[in-house]
PDB file of C-alpha atoms in Angstrom:
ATOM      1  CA  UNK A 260     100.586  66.146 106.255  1.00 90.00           C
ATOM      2  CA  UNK A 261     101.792  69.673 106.038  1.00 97.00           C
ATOM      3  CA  UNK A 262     100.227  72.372 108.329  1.00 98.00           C
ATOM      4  CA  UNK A 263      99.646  76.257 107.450  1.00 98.00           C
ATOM      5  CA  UNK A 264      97.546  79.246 108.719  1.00 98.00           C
ATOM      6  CA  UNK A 265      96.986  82.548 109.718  1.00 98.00           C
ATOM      7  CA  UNK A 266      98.627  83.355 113.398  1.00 98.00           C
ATOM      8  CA  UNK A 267      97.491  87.047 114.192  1.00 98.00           C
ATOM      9  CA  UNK A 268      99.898  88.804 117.040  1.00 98.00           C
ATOM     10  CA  UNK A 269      96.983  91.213 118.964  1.00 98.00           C
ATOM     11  CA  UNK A 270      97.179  92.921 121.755  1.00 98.00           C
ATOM     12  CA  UNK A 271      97.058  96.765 123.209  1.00 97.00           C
ATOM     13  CA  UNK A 272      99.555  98.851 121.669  1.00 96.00           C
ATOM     14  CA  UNK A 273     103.349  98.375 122.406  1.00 95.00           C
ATOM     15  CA  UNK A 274     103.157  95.394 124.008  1.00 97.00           C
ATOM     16  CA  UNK A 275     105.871  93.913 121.900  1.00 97.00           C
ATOM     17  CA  UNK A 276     103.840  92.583 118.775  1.00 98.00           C
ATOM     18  CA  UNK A 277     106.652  93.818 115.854  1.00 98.00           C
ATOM     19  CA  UNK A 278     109.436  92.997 118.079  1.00 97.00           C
ATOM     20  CA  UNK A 279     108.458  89.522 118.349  1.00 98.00           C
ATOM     21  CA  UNK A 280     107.243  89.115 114.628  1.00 98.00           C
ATOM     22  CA  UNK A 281     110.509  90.443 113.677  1.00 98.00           C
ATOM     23  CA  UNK A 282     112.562  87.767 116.147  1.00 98.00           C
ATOM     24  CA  UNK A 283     110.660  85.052 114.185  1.00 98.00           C
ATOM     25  CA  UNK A 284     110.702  85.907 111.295  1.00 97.00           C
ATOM     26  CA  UNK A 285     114.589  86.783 111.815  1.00 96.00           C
ATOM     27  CA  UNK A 286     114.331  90.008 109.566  1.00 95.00           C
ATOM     28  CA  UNK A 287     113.527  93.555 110.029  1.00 96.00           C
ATOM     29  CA  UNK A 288     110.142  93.821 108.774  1.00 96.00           C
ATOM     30  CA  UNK A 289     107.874  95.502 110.943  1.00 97.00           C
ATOM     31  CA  UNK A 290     108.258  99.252 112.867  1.00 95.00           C
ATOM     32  CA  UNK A 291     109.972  98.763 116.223  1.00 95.00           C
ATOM     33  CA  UNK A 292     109.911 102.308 118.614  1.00 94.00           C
ATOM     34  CA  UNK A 293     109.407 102.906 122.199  1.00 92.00           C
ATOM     35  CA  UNK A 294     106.470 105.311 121.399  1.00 92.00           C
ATOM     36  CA  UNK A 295     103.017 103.372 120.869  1.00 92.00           C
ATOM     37  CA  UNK A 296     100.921 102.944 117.933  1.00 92.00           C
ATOM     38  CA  UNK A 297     103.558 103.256 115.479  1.00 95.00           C
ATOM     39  CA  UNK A 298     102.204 100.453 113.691  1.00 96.00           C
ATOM     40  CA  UNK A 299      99.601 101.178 111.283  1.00 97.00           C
ATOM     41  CA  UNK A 300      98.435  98.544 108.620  1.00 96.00           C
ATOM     42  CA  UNK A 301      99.287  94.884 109.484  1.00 97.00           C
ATOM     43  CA  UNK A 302     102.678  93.557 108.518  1.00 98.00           C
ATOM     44  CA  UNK A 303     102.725  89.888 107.492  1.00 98.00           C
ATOM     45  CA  UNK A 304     105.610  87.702 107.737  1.00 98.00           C
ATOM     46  CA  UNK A 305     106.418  84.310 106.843  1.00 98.00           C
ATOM     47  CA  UNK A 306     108.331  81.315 108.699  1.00 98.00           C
ATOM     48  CA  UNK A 307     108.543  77.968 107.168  1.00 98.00           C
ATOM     49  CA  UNK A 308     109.943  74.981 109.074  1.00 97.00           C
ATOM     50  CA  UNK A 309     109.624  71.300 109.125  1.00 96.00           C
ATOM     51  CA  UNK A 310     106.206  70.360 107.752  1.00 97.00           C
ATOM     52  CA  UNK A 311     104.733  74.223 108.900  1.00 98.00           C
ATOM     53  CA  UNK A 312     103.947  77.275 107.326  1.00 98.00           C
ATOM     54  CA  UNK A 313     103.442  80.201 109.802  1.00 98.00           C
ATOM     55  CA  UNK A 314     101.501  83.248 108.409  1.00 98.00           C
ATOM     56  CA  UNK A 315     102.304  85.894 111.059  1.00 98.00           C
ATOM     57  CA  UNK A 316     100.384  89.100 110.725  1.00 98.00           C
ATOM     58  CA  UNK A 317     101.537  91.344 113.470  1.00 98.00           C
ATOM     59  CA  UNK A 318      98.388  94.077 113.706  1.00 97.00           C
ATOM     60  CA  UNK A 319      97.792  97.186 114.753  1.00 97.00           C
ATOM     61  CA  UNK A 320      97.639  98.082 118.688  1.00 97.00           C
ATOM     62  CA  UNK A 321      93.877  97.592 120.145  1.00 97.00           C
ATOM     63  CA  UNK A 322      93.239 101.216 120.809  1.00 93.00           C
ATOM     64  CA  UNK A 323      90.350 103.492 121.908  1.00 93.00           C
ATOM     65  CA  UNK A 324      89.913 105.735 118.563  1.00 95.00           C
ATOM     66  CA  UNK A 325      90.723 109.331 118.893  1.00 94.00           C
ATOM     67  CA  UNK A 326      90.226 110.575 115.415  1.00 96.00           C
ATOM     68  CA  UNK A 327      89.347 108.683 111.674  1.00 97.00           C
ATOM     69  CA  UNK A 328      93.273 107.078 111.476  1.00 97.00           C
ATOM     70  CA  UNK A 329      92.856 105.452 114.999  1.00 97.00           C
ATOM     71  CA  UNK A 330      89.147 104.546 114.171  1.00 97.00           C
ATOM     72  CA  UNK A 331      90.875 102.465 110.796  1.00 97.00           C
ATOM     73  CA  UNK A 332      93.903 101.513 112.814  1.00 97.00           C
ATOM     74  CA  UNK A 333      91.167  99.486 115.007  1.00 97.00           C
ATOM     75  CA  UNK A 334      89.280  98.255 112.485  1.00 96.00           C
ATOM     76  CA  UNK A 335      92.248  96.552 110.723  1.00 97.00           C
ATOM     77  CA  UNK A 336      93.217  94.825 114.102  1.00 97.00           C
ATOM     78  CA  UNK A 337      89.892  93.507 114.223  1.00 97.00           C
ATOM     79  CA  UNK A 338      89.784  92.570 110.567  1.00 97.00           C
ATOM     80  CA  UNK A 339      93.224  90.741 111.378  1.00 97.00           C
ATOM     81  CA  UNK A 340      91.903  88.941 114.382  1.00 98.00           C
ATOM     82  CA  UNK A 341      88.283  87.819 112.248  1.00 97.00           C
ATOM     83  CA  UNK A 342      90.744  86.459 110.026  1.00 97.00           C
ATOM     84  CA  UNK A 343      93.611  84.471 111.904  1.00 98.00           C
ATOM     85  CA  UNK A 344      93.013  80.477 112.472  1.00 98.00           C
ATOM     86  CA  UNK A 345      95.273  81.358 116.009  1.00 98.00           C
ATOM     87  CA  UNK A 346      95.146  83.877 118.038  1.00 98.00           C
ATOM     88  CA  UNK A 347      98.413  85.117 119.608  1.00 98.00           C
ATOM     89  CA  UNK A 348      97.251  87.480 122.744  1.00 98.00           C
ATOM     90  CA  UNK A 349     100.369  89.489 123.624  1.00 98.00           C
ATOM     91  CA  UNK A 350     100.376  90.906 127.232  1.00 98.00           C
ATOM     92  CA  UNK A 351     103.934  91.785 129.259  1.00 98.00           C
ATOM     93  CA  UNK A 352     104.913  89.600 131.744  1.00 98.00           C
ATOM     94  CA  UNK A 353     105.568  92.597 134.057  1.00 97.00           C
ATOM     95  CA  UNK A 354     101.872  93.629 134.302  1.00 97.00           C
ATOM     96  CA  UNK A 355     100.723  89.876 135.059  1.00 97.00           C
ATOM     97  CA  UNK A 356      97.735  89.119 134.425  1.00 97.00           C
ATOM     98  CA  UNK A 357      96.115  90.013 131.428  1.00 98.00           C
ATOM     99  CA  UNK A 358      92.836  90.924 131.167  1.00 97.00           C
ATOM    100  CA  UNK A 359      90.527  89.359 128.579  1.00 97.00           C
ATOM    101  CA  UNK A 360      91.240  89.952 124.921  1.00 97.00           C
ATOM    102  CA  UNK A 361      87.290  90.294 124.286  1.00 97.00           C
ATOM    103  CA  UNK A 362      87.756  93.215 127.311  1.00 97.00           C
ATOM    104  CA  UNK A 363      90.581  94.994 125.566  1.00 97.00           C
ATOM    105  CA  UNK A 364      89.208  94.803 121.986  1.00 96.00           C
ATOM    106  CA  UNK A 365      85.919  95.573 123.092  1.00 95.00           C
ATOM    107  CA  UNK A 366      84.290  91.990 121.429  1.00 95.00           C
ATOM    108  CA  UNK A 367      80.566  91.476 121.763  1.00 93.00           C
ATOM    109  CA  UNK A 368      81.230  87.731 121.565  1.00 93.00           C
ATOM    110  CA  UNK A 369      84.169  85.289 121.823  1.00 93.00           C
ATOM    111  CA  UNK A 370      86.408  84.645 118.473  1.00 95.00           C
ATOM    112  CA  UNK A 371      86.436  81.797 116.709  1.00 95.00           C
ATOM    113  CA  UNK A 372      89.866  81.064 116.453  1.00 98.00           C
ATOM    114  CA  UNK A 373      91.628  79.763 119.343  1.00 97.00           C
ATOM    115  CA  UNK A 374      93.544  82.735 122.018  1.00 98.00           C
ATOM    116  CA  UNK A 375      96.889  81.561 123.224  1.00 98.00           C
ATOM    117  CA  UNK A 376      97.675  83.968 125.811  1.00 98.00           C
ATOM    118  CA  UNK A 377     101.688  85.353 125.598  1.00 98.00           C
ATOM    119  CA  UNK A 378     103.207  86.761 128.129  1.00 98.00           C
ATOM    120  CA  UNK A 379     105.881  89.706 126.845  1.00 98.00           C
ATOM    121  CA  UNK A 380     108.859  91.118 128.307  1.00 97.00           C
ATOM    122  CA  UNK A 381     109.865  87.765 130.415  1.00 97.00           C
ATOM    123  CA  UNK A 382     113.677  89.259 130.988  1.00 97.00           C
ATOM    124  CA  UNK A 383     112.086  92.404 132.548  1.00 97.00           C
ATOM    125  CA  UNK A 384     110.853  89.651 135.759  1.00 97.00           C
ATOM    126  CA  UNK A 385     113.271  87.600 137.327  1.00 95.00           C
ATOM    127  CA  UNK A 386     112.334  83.281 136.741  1.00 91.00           C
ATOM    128  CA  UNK A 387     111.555  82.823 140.697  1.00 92.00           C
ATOM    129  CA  UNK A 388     108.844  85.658 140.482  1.00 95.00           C
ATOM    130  CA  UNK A 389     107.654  84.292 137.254  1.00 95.00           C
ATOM    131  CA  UNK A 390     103.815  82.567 137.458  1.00 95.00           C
ATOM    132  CA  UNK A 391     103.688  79.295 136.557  1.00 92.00           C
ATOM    133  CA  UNK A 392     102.292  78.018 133.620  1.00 92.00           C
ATOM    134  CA  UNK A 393     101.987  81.226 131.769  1.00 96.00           C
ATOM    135  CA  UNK A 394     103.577  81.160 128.240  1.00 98.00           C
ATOM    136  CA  UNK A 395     106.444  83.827 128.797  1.00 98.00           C
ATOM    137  CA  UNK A 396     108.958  84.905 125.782  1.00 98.00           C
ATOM    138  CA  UNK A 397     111.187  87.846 125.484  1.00 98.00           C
ATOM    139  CA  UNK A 398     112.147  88.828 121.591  1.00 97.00           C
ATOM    140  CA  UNK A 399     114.940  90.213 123.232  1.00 95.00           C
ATOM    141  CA  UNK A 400     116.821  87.602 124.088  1.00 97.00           C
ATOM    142  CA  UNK A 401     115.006  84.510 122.142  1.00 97.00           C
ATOM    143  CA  UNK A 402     113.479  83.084 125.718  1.00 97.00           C
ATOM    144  CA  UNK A 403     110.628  81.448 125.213  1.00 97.00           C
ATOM    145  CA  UNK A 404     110.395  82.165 121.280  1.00 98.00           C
ATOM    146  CA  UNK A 405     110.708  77.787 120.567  1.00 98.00           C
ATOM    147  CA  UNK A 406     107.662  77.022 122.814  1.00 98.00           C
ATOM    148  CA  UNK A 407     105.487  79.902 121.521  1.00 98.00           C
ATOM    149  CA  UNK A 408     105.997  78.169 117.737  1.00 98.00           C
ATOM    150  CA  UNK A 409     105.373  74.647 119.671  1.00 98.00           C
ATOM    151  CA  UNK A 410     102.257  75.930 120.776  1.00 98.00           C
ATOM    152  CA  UNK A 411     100.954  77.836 117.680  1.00 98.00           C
ATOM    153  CA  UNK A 412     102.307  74.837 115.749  1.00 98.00           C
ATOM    154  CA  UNK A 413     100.181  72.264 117.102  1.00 97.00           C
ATOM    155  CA  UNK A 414      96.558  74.495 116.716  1.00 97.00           C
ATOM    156  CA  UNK A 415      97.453  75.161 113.256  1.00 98.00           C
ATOM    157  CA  UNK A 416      94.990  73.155 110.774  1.00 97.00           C
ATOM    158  CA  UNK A 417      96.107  70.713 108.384  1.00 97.00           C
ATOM    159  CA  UNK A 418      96.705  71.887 104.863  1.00 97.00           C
ATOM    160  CA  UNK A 419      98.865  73.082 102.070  1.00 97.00           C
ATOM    161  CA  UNK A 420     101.363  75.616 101.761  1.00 98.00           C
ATOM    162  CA  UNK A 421     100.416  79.493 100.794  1.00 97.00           C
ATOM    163  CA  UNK A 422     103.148  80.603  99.931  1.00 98.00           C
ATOM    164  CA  UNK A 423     106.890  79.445  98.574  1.00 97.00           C
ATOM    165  CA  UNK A 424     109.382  78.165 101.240  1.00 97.00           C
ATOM    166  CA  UNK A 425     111.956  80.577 100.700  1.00 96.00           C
ATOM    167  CA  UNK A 426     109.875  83.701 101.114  1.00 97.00           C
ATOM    168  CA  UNK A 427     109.526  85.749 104.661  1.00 97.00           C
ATOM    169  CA  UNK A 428     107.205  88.512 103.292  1.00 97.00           C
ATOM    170  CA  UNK A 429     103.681  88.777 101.634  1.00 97.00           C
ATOM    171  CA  UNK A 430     103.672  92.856 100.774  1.00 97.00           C
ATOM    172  CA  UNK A 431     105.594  94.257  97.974  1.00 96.00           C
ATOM    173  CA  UNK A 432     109.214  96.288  98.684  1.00 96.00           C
ATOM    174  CA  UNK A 433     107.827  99.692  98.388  1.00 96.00           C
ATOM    175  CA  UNK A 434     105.164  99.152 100.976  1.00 97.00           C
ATOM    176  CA  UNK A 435     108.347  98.254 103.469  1.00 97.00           C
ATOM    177  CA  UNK A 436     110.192 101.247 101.746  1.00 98.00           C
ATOM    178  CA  UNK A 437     107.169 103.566 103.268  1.00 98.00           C
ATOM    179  CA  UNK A 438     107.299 101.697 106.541  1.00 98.00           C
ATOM    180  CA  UNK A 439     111.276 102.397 107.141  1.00 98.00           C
ATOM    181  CA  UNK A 440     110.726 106.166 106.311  1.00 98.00           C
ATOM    182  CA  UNK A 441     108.244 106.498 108.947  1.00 98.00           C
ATOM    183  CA  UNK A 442     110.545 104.152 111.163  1.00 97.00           C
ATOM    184  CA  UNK A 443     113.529 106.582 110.626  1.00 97.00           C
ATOM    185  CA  UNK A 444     110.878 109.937 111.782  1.00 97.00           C
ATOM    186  CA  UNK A 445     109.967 107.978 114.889  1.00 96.00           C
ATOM    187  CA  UNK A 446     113.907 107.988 115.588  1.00 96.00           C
ATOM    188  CA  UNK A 447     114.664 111.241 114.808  1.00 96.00           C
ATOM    189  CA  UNK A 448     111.904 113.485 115.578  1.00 95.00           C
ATOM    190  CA  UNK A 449     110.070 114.479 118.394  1.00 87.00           C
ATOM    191  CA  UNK A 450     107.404 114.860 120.511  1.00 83.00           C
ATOM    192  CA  UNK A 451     104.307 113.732 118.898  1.00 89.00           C
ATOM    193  CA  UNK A 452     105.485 115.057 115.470  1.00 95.00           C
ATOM    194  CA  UNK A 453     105.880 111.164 114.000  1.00 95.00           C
ATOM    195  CA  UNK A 454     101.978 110.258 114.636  1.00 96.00           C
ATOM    196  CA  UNK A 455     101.513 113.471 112.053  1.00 96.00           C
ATOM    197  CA  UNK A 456     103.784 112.013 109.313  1.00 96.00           C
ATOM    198  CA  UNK A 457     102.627 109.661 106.569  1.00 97.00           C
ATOM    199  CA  UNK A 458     104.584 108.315 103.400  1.00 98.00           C
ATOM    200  CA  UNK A 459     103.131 107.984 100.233  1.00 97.00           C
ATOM    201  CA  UNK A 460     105.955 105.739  97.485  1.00 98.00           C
ATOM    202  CA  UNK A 461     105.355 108.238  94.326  1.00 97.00           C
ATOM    203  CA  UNK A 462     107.861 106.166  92.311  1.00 98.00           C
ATOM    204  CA  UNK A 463     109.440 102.776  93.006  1.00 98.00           C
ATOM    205  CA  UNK A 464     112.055 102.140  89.798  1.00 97.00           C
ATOM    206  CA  UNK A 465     114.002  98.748  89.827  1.00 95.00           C
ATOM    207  CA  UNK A 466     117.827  99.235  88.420  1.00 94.00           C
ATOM    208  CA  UNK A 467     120.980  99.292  90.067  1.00 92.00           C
ATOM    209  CA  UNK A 468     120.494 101.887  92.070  1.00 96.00           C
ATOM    210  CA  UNK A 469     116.926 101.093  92.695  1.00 98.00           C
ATOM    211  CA  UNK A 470     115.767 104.570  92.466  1.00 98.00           C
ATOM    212  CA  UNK A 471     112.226 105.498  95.139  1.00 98.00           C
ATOM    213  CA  UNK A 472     110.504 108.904  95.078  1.00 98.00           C
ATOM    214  CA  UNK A 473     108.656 109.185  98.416  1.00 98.00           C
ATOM    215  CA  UNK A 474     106.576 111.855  99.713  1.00 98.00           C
ATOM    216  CA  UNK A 475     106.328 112.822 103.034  1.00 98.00           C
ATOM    217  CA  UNK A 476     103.163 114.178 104.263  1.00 98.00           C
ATOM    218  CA  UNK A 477     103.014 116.240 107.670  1.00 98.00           C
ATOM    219  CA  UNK A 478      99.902 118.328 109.100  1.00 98.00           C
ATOM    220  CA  UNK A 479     101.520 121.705 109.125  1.00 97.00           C
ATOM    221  CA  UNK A 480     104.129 124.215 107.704  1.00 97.00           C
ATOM    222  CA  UNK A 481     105.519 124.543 111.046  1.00 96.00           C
ATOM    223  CA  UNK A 482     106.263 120.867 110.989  1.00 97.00           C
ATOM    224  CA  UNK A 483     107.364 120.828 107.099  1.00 97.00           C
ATOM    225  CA  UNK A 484     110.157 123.521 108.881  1.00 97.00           C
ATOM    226  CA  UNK A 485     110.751 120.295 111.385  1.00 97.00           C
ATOM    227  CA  UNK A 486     110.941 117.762 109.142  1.00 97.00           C
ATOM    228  CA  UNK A 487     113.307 119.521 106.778  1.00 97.00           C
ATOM    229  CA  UNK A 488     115.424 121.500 109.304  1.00 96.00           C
ATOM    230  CA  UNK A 489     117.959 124.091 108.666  1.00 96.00           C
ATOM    231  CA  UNK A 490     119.530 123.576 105.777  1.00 97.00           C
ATOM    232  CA  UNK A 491     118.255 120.237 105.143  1.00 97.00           C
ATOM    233  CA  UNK A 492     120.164 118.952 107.820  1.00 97.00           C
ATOM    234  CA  UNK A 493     117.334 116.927 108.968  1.00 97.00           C
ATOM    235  CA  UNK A 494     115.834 115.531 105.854  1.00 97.00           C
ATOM    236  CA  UNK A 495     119.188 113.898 105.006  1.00 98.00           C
ATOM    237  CA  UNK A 496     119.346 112.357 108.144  1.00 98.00           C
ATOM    238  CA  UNK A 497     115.856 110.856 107.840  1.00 98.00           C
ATOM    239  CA  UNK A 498     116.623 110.011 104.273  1.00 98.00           C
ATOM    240  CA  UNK A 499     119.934 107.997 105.337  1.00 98.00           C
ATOM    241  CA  UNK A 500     118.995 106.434 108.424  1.00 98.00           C
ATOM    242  CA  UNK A 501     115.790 105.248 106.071  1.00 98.00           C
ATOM    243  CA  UNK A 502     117.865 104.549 103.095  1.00 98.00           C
ATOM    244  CA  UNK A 503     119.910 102.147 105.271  1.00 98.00           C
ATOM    245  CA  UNK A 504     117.169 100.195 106.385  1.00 97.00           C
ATOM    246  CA  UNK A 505     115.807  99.568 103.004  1.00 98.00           C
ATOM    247  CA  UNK A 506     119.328  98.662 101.410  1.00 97.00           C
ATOM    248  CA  UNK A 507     119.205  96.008 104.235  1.00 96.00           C
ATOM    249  CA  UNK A 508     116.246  94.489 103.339  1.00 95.00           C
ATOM    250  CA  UNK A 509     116.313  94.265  99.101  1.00 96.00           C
ATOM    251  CA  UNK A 510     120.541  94.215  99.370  1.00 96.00           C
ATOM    252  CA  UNK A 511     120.997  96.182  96.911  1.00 97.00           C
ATOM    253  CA  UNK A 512     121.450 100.197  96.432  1.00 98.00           C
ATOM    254  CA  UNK A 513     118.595 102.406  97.114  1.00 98.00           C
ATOM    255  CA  UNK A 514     118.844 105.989  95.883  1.00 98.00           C
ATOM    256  CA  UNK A 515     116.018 107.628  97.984  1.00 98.00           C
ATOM    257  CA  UNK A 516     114.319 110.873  96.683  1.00 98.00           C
ATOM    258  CA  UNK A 517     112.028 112.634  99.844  1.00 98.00           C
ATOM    259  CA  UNK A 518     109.806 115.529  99.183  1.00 98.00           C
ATOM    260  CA  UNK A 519     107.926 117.191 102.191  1.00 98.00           C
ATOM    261  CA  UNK A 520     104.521 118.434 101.772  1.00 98.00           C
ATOM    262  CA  UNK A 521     101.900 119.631 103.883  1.00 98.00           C
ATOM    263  CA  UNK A 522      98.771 117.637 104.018  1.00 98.00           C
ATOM    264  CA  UNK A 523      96.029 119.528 106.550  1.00 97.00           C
ATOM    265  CA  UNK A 524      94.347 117.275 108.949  1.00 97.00           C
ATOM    266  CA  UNK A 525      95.266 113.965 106.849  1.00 97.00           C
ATOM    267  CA  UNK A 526      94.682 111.726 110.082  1.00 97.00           C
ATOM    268  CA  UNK A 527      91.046 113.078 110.196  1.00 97.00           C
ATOM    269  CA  UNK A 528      90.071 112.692 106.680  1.00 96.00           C
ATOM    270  CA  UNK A 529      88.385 109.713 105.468  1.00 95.00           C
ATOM    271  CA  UNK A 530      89.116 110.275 101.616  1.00 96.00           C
ATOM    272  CA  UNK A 531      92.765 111.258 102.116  1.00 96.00           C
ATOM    273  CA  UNK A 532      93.397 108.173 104.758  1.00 97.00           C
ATOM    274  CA  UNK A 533      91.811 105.611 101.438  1.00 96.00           C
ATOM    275  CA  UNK A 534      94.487 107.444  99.481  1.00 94.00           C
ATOM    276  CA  UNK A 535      97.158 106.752 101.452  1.00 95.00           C
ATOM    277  CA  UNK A 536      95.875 103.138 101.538  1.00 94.00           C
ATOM    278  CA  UNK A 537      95.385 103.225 105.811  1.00 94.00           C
ATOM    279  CA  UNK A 538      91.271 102.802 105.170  1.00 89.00           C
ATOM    280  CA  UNK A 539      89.227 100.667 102.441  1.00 81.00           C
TER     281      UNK A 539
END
């Protein structure tokens, strides 16, 4: 009998949830940066194996809300974790133990699905300071990573197959196109400048090259200034470093058209945030 099911990766923000998706999964799908919150919407990705189908949906960080994007940023992670049939808790290692996830997501009652607790980060703490019995991985360096799928394996239920062996993603290329962009402005720009930037894919045109019109929205025409830089300089960069990612993941050429615009208070704005397809 096959098994298959949803495994949602929770846990406060940047505590390693689109690293590790992205180690399992062994392909660049999810937004990886040192700042926090950078991811968003949920990013599924699929690993088939043996008799198992894992649905990975790596969610957004378990925040406290600070304006409407944060407040649908939430809800999504709870959505996800409503949703999974496992729950993978993510906590690092270094900061041993981890408090309850119905503490840090604020639940008036106990899921339903099943919490497997996973301790982040393990290369960060040496393996004679290490607790015993805690489920420790690092996405670094692949510690840890066979036991983790062990573990989810086993709590998976019984059933059929979603989706087709061969495929790793469930969202179409242009929502990854958008994802890369904003990827490529948490590299390159500064300060809190990235949490102000959104993509919107205007165009998405298959062909060789495969030709994507993508606007960028920013909060201000200071930052516009930013984002474009003196003579363009820094919109190419963004455009390449982003361009570069995407090629990666379609292989094929990607001719990448960016237009900055200024979109006032976008992260506050309920209407504008459904638009850009971050609410319902």
């Amino acid at each position: 009998m096959t098994r298959c099911g949803t495994i949602v990766l929770a846990g406060r923000p940047n505590v390693g949830k689109s690293t590790l998706l992205n180690a399992i999964i062994g392909e660049h799908l999810a937004i990886v940066s040192p700042k926090p919150q950078s991811t968003r919407l949920p990013v599924v990705g699929l690993l088939t194996r043996g008799d198992t189908q894992f649905i990975f949906t790596d969610s957004p960080g378990l925040l406290e809300p600070e304006y409407a994007l944060h407040e649908a940023m939430r809800r999504a992670a709870l959505r996800a974790i409503a949703d999974a049939e496992v729950i993978a808790y993510l906590h690092p290692l270094p900061e041993f133990p981890a408090p309850t996830l119905e503490s840090v997501a604020r639940l008036e009652r106990a899921p339903r699905a099943p919490v497997v607790t996973v301790y982040t980060k393990s290369d960060l703490v040496p393996a004679s300071e290490r607790p015993e019995h805690a489920l420790a991985i690092s996405a670094q360096t692949g510690e840890g990573l066979e036991d983790l799928l062990a573990e989810l394996e086993r709590r998976l239920p019984e059933g059929p197959w979603h989706y087709d062996p061969a495929e790793m993603a469930t969202q179409p290329a242009r929502f990854f196109a958008a994802e890369f962009i904003r990827e490529s402005a948490f590299e390159l720009l500064e300060d809190e400048l990235p949490y102000s930037f959104a993509v919107d894919i205007d165009e998405f045109r298959e062909g060789t090259p495969v030709y994507i019109r993508a606007l960028v929205y920013v909060e201000r025409d200071s930052q516009k200034g930013i984002v474009i830089g003196e003579g363009g300089r820094t919109v190419k960069r963004l455009g390449s470093s982003a361009r570069a990612k995407i090629e990666a993941l379609l292989g094929t050429h990607v001719y990448l058209d960016l237009h900055v615009k200024v979109l006032p208070k976008w992260r506050k704005d309920t209407h504008t945030l459904r638009r850009l397809g971050y609410a319902e």
